[in-house]
Coordinates of C-alpha atoms and ligand atoms in Angstrom, one line a residue:
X1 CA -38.3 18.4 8.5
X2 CA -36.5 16.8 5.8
X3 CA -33.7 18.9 3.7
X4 CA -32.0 16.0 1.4
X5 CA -33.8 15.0 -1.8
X6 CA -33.8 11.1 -0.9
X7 CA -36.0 9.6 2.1
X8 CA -34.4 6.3 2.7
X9 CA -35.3 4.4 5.5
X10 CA -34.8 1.6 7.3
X11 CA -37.7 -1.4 7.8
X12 CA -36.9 -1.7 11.0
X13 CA -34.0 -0.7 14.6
X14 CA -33.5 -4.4 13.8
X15 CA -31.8 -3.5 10.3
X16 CA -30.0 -0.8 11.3
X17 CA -28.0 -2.6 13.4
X18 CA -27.6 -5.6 11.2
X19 CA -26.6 -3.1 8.9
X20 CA -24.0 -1.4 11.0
X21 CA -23.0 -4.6 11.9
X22 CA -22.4 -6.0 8.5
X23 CA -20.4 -2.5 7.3
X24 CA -18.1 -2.6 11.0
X25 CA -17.7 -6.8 10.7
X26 CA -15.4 -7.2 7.7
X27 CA -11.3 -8.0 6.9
X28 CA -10.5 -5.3 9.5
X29 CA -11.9 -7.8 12.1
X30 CA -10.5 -10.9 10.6
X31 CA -7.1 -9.9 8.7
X32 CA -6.1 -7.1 10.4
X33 CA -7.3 -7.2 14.3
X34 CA -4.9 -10.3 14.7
X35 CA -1.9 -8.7 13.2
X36 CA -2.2 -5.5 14.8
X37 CA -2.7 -6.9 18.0
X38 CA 0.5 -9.7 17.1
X39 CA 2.9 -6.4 16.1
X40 CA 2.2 -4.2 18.9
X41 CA 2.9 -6.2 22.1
X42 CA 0.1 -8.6 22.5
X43 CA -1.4 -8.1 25.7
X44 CA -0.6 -4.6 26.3
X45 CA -2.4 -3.7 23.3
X46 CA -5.7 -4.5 25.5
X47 CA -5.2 -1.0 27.4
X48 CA -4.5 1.7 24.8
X49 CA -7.3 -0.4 23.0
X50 CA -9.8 -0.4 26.3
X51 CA -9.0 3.6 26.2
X52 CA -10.0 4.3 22.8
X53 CA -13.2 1.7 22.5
X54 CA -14.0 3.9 25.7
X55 CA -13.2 7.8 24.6
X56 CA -13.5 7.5 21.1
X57 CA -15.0 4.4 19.9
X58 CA -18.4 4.7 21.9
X59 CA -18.8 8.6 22.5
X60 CA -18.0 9.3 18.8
X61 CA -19.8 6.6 17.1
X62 CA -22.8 8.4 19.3
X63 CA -21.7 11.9 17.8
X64 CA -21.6 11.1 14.4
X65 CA -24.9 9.2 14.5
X66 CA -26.5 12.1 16.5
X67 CA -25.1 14.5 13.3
X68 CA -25.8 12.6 10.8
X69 CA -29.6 11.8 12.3
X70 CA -29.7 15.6 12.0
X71 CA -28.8 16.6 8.6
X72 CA -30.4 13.5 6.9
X73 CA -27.6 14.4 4.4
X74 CA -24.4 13.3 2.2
X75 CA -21.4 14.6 4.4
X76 CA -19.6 17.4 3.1
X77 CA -22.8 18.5 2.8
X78 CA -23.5 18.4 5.7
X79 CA -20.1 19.8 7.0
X80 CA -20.7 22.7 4.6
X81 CA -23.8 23.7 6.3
X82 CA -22.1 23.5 9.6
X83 CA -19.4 25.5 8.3
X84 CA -18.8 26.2 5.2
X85 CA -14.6 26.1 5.8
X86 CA -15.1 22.8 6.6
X87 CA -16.0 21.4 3.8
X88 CA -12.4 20.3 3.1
X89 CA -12.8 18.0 5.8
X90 CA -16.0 16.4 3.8
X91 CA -13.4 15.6 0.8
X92 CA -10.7 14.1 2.9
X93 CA -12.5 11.9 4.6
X94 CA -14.2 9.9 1.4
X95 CA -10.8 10.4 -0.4
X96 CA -8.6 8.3 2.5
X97 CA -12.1 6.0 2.4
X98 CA -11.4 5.4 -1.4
X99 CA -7.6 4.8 -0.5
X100 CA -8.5 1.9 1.7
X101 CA -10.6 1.0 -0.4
X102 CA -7.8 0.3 -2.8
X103 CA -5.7 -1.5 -0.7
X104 CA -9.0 -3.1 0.5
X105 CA -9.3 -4.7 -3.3
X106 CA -5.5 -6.6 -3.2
X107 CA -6.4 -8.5 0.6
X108 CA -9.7 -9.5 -0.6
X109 CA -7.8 -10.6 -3.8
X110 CA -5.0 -12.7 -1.5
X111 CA -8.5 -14.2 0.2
X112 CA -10.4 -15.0 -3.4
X113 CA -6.9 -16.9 -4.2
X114 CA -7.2 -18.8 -0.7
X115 CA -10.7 -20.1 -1.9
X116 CA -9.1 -21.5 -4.5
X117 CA -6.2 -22.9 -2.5
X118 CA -7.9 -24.4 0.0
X119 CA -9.5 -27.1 -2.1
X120 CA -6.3 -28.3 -2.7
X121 CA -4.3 -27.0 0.1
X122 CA -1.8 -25.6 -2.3
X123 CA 0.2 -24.1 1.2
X124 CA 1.5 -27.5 1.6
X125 CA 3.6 -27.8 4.7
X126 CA 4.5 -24.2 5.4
X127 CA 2.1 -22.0 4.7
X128 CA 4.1 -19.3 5.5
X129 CA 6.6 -19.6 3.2
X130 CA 4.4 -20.4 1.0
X131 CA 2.1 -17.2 1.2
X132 CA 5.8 -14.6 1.8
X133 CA 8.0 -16.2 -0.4
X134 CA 6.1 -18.2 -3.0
X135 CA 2.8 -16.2 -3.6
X136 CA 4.0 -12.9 -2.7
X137 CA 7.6 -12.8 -3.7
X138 CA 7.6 -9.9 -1.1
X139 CA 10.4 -8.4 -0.3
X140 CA 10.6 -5.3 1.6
X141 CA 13.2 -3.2 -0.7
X142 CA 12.2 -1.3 -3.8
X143 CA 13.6 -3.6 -6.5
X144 CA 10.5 -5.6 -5.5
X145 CA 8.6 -3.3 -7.5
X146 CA 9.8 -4.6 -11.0
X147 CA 8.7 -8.2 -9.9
X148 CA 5.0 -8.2 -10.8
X149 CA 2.9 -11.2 -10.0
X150 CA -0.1 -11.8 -12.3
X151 CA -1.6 -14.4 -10.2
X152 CA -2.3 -11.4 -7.5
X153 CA -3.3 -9.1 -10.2
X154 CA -6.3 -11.1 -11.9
X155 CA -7.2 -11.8 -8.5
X156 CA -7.5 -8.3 -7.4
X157 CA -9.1 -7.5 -11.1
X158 CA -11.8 -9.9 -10.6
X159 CA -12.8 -8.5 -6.8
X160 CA -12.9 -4.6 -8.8
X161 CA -15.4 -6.1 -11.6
X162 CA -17.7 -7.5 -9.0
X163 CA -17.2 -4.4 -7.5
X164 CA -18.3 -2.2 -10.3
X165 CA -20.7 -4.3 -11.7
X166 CA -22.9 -4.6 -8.1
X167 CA -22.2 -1.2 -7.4
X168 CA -23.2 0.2 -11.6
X169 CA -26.0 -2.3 -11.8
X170 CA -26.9 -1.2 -8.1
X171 CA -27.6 -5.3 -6.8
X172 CA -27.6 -3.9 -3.6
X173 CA -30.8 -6.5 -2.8
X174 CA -29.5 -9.1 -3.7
X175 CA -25.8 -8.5 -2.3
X176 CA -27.9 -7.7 1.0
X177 CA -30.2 -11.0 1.3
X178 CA -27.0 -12.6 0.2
X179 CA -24.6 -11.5 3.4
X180 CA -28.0 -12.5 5.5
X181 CA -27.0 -15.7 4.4
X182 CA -23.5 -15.9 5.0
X183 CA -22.4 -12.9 7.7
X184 CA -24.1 -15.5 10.2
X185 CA -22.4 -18.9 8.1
X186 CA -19.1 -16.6 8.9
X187 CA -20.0 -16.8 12.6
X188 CA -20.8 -20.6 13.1
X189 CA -17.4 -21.5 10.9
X190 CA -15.6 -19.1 12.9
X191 CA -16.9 -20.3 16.1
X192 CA -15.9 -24.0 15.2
X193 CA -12.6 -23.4 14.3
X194 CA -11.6 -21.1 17.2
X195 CA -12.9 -24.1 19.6
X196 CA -10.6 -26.4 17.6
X197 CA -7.8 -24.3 17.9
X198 CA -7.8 -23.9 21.3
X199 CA -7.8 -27.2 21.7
X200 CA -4.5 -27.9 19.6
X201 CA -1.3 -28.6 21.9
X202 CA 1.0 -25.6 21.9
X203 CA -2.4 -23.1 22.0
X204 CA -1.7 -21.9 25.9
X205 CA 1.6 -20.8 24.3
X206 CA -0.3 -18.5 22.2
X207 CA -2.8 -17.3 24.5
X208 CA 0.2 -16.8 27.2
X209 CA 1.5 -15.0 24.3
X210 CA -1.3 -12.5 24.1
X211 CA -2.2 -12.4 27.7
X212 CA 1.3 -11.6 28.8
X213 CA 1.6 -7.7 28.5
X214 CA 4.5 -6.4 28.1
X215 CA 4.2 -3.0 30.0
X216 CA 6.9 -0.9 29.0
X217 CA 5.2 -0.9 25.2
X218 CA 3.0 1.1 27.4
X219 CA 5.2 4.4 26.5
X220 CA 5.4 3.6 23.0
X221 CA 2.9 6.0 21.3
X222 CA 3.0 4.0 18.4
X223 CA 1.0 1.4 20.0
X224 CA -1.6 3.7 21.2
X225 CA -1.8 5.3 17.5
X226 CA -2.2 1.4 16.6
X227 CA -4.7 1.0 18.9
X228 CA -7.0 4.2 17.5
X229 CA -6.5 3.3 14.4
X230 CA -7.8 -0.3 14.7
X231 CA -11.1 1.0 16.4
X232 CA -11.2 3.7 13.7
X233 CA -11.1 0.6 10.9
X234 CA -13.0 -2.2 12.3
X235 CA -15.9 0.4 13.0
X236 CA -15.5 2.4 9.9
X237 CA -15.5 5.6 12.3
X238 CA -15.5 8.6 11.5
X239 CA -15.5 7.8 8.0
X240 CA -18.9 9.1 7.2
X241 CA -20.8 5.4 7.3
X242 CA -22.5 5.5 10.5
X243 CA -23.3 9.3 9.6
X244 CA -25.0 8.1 6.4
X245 CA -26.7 4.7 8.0
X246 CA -27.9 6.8 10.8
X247 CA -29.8 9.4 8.6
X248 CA -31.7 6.8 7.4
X249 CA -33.3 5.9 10.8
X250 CA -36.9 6.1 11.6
X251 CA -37.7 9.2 14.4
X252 CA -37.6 7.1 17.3
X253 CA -34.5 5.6 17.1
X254 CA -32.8 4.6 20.0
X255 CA -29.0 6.0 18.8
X256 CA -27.5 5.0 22.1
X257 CA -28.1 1.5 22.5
X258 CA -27.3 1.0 19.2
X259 CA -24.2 2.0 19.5
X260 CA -23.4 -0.6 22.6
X261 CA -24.5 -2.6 20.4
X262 CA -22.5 -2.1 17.2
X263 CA -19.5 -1.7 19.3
X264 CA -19.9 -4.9 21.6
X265 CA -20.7 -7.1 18.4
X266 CA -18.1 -5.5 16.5
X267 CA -15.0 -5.7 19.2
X268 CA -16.2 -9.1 20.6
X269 CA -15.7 -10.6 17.1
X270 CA -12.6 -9.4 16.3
X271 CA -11.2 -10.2 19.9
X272 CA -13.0 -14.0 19.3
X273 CA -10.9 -14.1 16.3
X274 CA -8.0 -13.2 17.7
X275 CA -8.3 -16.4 20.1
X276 CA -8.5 -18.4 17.7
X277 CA -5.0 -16.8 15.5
X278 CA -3.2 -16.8 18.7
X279 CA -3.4 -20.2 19.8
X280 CA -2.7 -21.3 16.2
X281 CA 0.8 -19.3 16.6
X282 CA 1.5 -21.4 20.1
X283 CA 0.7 -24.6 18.4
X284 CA 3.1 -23.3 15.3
X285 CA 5.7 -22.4 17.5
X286 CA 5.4 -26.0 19.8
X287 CA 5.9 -27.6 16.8
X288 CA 8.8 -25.4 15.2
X289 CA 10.7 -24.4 18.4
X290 CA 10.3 -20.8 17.1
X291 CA 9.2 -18.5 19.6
X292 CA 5.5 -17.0 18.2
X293 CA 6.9 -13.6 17.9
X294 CA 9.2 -14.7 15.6
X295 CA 6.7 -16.9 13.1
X296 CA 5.4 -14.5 11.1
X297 CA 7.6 -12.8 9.1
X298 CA 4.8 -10.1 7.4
X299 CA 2.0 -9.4 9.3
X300 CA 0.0 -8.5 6.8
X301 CA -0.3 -12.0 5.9
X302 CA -1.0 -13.6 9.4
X303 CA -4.7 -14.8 8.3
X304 CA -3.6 -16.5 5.6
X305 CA -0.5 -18.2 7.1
X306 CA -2.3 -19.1 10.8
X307 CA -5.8 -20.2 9.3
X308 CA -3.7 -22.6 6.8
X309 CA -1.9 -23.8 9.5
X310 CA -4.7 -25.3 11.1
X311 CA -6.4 -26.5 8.0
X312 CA -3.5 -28.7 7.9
X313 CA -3.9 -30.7 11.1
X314 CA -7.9 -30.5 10.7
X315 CA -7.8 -33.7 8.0
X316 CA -10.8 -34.0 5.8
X317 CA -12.7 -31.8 7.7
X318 CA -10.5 -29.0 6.1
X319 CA -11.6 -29.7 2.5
X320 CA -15.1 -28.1 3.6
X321 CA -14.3 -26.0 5.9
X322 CA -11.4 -24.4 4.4
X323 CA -13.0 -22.8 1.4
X324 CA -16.0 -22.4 3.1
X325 CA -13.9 -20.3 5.4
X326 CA -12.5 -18.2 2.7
X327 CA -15.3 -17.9 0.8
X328 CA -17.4 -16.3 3.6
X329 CA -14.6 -13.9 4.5
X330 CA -14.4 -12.9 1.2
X331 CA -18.0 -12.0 1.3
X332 CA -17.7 -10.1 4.3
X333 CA -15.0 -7.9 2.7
X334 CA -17.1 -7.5 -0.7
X335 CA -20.1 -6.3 1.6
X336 CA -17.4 -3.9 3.2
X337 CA -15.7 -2.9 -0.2
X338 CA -18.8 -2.4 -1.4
X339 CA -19.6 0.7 1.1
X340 CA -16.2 1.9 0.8
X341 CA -16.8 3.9 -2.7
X342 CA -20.0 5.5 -1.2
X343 CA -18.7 8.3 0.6
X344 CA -16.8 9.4 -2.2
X345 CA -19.3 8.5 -5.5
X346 CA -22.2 10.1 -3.8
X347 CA -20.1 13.6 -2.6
X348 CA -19.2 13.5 -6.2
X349 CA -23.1 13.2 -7.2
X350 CA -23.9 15.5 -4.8
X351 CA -21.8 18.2 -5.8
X352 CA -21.0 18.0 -9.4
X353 CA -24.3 16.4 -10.3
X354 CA -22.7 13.5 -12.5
X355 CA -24.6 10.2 -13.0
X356 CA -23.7 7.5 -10.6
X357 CA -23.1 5.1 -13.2
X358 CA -20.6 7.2 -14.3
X359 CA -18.5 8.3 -11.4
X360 CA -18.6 4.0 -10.2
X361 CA -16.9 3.7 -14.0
X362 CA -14.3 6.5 -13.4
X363 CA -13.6 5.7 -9.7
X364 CA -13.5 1.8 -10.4
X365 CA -10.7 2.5 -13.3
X366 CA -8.9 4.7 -11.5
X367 CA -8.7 1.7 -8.5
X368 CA -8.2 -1.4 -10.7
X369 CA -5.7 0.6 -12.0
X370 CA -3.5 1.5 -9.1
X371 CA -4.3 -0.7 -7.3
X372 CA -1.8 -2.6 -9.6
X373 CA 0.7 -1.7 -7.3
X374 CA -0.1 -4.1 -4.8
X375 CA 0.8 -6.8 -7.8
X376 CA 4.3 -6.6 -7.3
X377 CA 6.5 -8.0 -4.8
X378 CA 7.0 -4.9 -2.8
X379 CA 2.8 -4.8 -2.5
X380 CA 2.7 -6.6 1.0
X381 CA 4.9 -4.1 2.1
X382 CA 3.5 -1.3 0.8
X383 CA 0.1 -2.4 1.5
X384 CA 1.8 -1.9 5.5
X385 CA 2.3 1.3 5.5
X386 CA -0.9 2.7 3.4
X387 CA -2.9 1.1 5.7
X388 CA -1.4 2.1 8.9
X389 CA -0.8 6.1 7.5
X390 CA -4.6 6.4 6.6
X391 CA -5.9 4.8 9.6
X392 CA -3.3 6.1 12.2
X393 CA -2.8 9.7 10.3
X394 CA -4.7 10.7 8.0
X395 CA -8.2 9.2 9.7
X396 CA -6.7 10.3 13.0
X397 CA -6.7 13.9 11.8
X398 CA -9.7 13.8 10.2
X399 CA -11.5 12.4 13.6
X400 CA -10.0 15.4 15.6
X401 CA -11.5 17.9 12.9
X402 CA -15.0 15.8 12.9
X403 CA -14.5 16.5 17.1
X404 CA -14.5 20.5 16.8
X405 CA -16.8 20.3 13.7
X406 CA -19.8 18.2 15.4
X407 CA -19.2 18.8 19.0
X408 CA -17.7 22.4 19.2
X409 CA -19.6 24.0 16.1
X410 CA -22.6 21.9 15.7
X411 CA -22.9 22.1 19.4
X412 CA -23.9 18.6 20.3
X413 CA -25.4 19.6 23.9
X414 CA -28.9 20.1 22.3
X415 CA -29.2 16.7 21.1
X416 CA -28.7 15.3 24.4
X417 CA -32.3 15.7 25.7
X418 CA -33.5 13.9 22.1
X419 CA -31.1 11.2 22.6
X420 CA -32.2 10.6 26.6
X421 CA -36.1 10.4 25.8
X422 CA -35.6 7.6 23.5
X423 CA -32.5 5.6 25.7
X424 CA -33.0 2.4 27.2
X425 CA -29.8 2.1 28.0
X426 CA -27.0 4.6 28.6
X427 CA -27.9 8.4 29.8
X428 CA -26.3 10.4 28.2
X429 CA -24.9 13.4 30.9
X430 CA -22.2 15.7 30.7
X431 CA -19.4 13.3 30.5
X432 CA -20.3 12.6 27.0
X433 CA -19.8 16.2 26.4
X434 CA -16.6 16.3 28.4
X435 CA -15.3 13.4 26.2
X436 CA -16.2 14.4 22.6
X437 CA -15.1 18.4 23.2
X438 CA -12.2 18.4 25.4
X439 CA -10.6 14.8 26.1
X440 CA -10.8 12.8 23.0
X441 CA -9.6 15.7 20.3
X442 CA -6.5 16.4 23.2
X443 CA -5.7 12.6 23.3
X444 CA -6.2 12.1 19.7
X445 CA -3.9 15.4 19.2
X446 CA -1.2 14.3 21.7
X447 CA -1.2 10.6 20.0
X448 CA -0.7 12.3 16.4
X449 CA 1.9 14.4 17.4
X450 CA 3.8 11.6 20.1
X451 CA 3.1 9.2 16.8
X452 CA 4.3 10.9 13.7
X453 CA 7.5 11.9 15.6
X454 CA 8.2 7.8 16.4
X455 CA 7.7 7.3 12.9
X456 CA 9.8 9.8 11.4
X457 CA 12.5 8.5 14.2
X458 CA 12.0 4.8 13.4
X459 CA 10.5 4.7 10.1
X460 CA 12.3 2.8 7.5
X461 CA 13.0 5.1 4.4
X462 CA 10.3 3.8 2.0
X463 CA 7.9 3.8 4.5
X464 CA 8.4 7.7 4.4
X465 CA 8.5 8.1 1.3
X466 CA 5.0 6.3 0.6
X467 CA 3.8 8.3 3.6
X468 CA 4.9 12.1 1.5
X469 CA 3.3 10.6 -1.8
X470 CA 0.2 9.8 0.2
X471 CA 0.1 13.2 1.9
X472 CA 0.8 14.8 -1.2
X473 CA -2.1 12.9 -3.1
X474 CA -4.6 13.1 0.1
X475 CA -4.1 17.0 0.1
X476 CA -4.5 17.7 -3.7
X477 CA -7.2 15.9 -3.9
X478 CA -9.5 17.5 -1.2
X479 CA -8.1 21.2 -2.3
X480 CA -9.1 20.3 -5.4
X481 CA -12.3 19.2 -4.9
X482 CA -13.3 21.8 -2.3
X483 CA -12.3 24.7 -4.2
X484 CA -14.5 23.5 -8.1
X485 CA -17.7 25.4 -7.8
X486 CA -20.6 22.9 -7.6
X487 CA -23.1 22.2 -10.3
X488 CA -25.7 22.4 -7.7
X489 CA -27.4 25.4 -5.7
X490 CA -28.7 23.4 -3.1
X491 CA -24.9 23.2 -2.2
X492 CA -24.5 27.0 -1.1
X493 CA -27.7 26.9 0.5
X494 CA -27.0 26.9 4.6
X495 CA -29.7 25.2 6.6
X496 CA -30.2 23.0 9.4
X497 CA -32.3 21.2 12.3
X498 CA -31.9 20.2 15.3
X499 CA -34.2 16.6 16.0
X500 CA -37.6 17.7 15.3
Ligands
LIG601 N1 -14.9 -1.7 9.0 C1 -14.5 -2.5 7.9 C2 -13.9 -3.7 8.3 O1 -13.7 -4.0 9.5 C3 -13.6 -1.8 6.9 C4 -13.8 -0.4 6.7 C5 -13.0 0.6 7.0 C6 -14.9 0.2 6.0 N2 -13.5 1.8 6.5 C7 -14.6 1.6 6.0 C8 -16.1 -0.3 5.5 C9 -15.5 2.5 5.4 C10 -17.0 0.6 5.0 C11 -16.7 1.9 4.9 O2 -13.5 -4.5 7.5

C-alpha cells in the first residue's frame, strides 16, 4: 500500500540507475575526488577509502534504499513516522544539502568561467597562478574578504538563474534528455584525455605519487574523516537522494545490485579521473622541478589548474576539447545542483504546504545571495572548510543518527527476506546487520570524535570560526523548523509498511 500523495515511478531498473548515476556522478567526482585524494597522502588514502566504500558506502546506500522503498515518502516524513523525535534529523540533513548546495553554485561558477577560458586559453603559461592569484585573488587571511571579484560573482549569478528557472519552470524533461546526451559525451572526453595524460613524460612521477602510501597518515584520523566524507559526497549518501529515487522504484526492484552498481560506476569514475590529474601533476613537476606535493597551492582549485595544464601541451586539439571539457562538467554539476534543493523545497512543501514555485524563489534568493561570499578573495578558502565541515561533521553525524533511526528503530532485519527474493547478486545475511547497527555508527562515532579533536588541535583560527557560525546556523535552522507546527495533518498521522 501506498501512503504519500504522489505515485512516481520509474520506466524502467534501467532508469533508476542511470538516474542514481547521474545524481552520484557530478563535481564531487571530478573537482573534489582528485584534491581530496592529493591533500590527504595519496596512496594511503586508498585504505581508509576501501573501508568506508566497504562499511558504509555499500551497506548504507542498501539501508537507505530499503527505507526509503518502504515509506514511498519525503524524509522527515518519513523519520517522523519512525519516530517522531527524529524529525530533527529530517531538517538537518536537507539544511547541510542546501549548504552544499551553496558552495556547489561558486565551483560550477569557476567551471562556467573555464568554458569561457578555454576558447582562448586565457591561463596562459601557468595556469596556476593564473587561477590562485589572478582569478581568485585568494588569500587565506580575512582582509580577503573586502576584495570582491565580480567576474566570480556574475558567474556564480548566472549558474543560480538557471537554477531557479529549471527548477520554477520544472524543465526537468528536458534537463533530463539533455544529460543523456552529455553524462556519456563527459565519459568519451574524459576517457581521451586521461589516455593522453598518461602518456605525457613526467606522468609515472604522478602515478608514483599516488601509488606510494605513505603509511604513518594511517593514524591521522583526519584522513579517515576525509575519506567518509568523500564517499558521503560523491554518492550523495545519506542525504536523503537515494531514499527519494528509491521510493520511486517499481515492486520488484532489485535494491542490491543496484547498489554495486551505483557504487562501482560511481567510485570507478572518480578513481579514472584521478589517473588522469595525477599524471598531469608528474608531468608539471618534470617540467618545473617542483616536487607534485608542492604544485598546487589551493586544492580547491586542482581541476582547474591540472586540466589547463594539459590543454596546453594538447595543441589545437585543445581548442575543442577544452571547452567541450568544461562545458560537459558544468552540466554534470547543474544536473547535481539541480537535486541538491530537493530535499529541502519539498520538506518545506510537505510540511508547511507552500507552493513549490514559491519556496524555489525564497530558497534561490537566499543562495544567490550568500553565496556572494564565495566572490571575494577569501572564497576559495572558505569554500575549504564549508565543504569539508558539512561533509566530514555535520553529514557524518547525521549518517550515525540515520544508523540508529533505520537500522535500530525501523528495524531493518525484516526487509532482509524482501531484498533476498528479488537479489541477483549479493545475499544479504547477517553481516549486513552487523555492519549497519553495530560497526559502522561505532566507526563513524570514533572517527567524529578522533576528527573534531585533530581539528580543534590543528585547525587554523578562521577555519574555526567558520566551523561555530556553521554549527550555529545548522542547529537553528533544524530547531526551528522542527519545532513550527505543520500546516498539514497528514504530518502527525503515524503509519507505516513494511514491503508489501
Ligand atoms: N554527489 C554529487 C557529486 O558527486 C554531489 C552531491 C552531494 C549531491 N550531495 C548531494 C547531489 C545531494 C545531489 C544531492 O557531485
Amino acid at each position: 500500500m501506498n501512503n504519500n500523495e504522489d505515485r512516481n515511478e520509474w520506466g524502467s531498473n534501467l532508469s533508476f540507475i542511470l538516474a542514481m548515476i547521474g545524481s552520484a556522478v557530478g563535481l564531487g567526482n571530478i573537482w573534489r575526488y582528485p584534491y581530496v585524494l592529493y591533500s590527504n597522502g595519496g596512496g594511503a588514502f586508498y585504505i581508509p577509502y576501501i573501508v568506508a566504500i566497504l562499511i558504509m558506502g555499500i551497506p548504507f546506500l542498501i539501508l537507505e534504499y530499503s527505507v526509503g522503498y518502504n515509506f514511498k515518502s519525503s524524509f522527515p516524513k518519513a523519520l517522523r513516522k519512525i519516530n517522531s523525535k527524529f524529525e530533527f534529523l529530517g531538517w538537518f540533513i536537507p539544511i547541510s544539502v542546501f549548504l552544499i548546495m551553496i558552495y556547489y553554485s561558486c565551483i560550477l561558477g569557476w567551471d562556467g568561467l573555464y568554458v569561457i577560458f578555454s576558447f582562448f586559453k586565457s591561463w596562459g603559461a601557468n595556469p596556476n597562478n593564473y587561477f590562485t592569484s589572478t582569478l581568485l585573488q585568494s588569500t587565506t587571511s580575512t582582509s580577503g574578504l573586502s576584495v570582491f571579484i565580480p567576474i566570480i560573482a556574475v558567474a556564480i549569478l548566472v549558474g543560480w538563474l538557471i537554477v531557479w528557472y529549471v527548477s520554477h519552470k520544472d524543465l526537468e524533461k528536458g534537463l533530463g534528455r539533455l544529460s543523456k546526451i552529455l553524462v556519456p559525451l563527459l565519459f568519451i572526453i574524459m576517457l581521451f584525455i586521461v589516455i593522453f595524460s598518461l602518456t605525457l613524460p613526467g606522468a609515472g612521477i604522478g602515478l608514483n605519487e599516488l601509488f606510494a602510501p605513505d603509511w604513518s597518515l594511517l593514524l591521522n584520523f583526519n584522513i579517515w574523516m576525509a575519506a567518509f566524507g568523500q564517499i558521503i559526497f560523491s554518492l550523495s549518501l545519506g542525504m536523503s537522494i537515494a531514499f527519494t529515487y528509491a521510493s520511486y522504484t517499481k515492486d520488484d526492484s532489485d535494491l542490491v545490485s543496484n547498489t554495486l552498481w551505483v557504487v562501482l560506476a560511481n567510485c570507478g569514475f572518480e578513481n579514472f579521473c584521478a589517473l588522469g590529474v595525477f599524471s598531469i601533476l608528474g608531468y608539471m613537476s618534470l617540467k618545473s622541478g617542483v616536487a607534485v606535493n608542492q604544485l598546487v597551492q589551493q586544492g580547491t582549485g586542482l581541476v582547474f589548474i591540472a586540466y589547463p595544464t594539459v590543454f596546453n601541451v594538447l595543441g589545437n586539439w585543445s581548442y575543442v576539447l577544452g571547452p567541450a571539457f568544461f562545458f560537459t562538467v558544468y552540466i554534470a554539476g547543474l544536473t547535481s545542483i539541480l537535486s541538491t534543493i530537493e530535499p529541502l523545497s519539498f520538506s518545506i512543501q510537505n510540511k508547511f504546504a507552500w507552493s513549490r514555485n514559491k519556496i524555489m524563489t525564497i530558497l534561490c534568493i537566499i543562495g544567490a545571495v550568500v553565496s556572494m561570499i564565495y566572490a571575494t578573495g577569501m572564497g576559495g578558502t572558505i569554500l575549504g572548510f564549508v565543504d569539508a565541515y558539512i561533509n566530514q561533521i555535520a553529514i557524518l553525524i547525521g549518517v550515525f543518527f540515520e544508523c540508529i533511526a533505520f537500522a535500530w528503530l525501523f528495524k531493518c532485519e525484516d526487509v532482509i527476506p524482501e531484498l533476498n527474493r528479488r537479489s541477483k547478486s549479493l545475499k544479504i545475511g547477517r553481516w549486513w546487520i552487523f555492519i549497519v547497527k553495530y560497526l559502522l555508527p561505532t566507526v563513524v562515532a570514533i572517527v567524529w570524535v578522533g576528527g573534531l579533536f585533530d581539528t580543534i588541535k590543528t585547525g587554523t583560527f578562521e577555519e574555526l570560526i567558520v566551523f561555530v557560525i556553521l554549527t550555529v546556523i545548522l542547529v537553528g535552522f533544524t530547531i526551528l523548523f522542527t519545532v513550527l507546527p505543520s500546516k498539514s495533518d497528514d504530518w502527525y498521522k503515524t503509519k507505516s509498511r513494511i514491503f508489501d
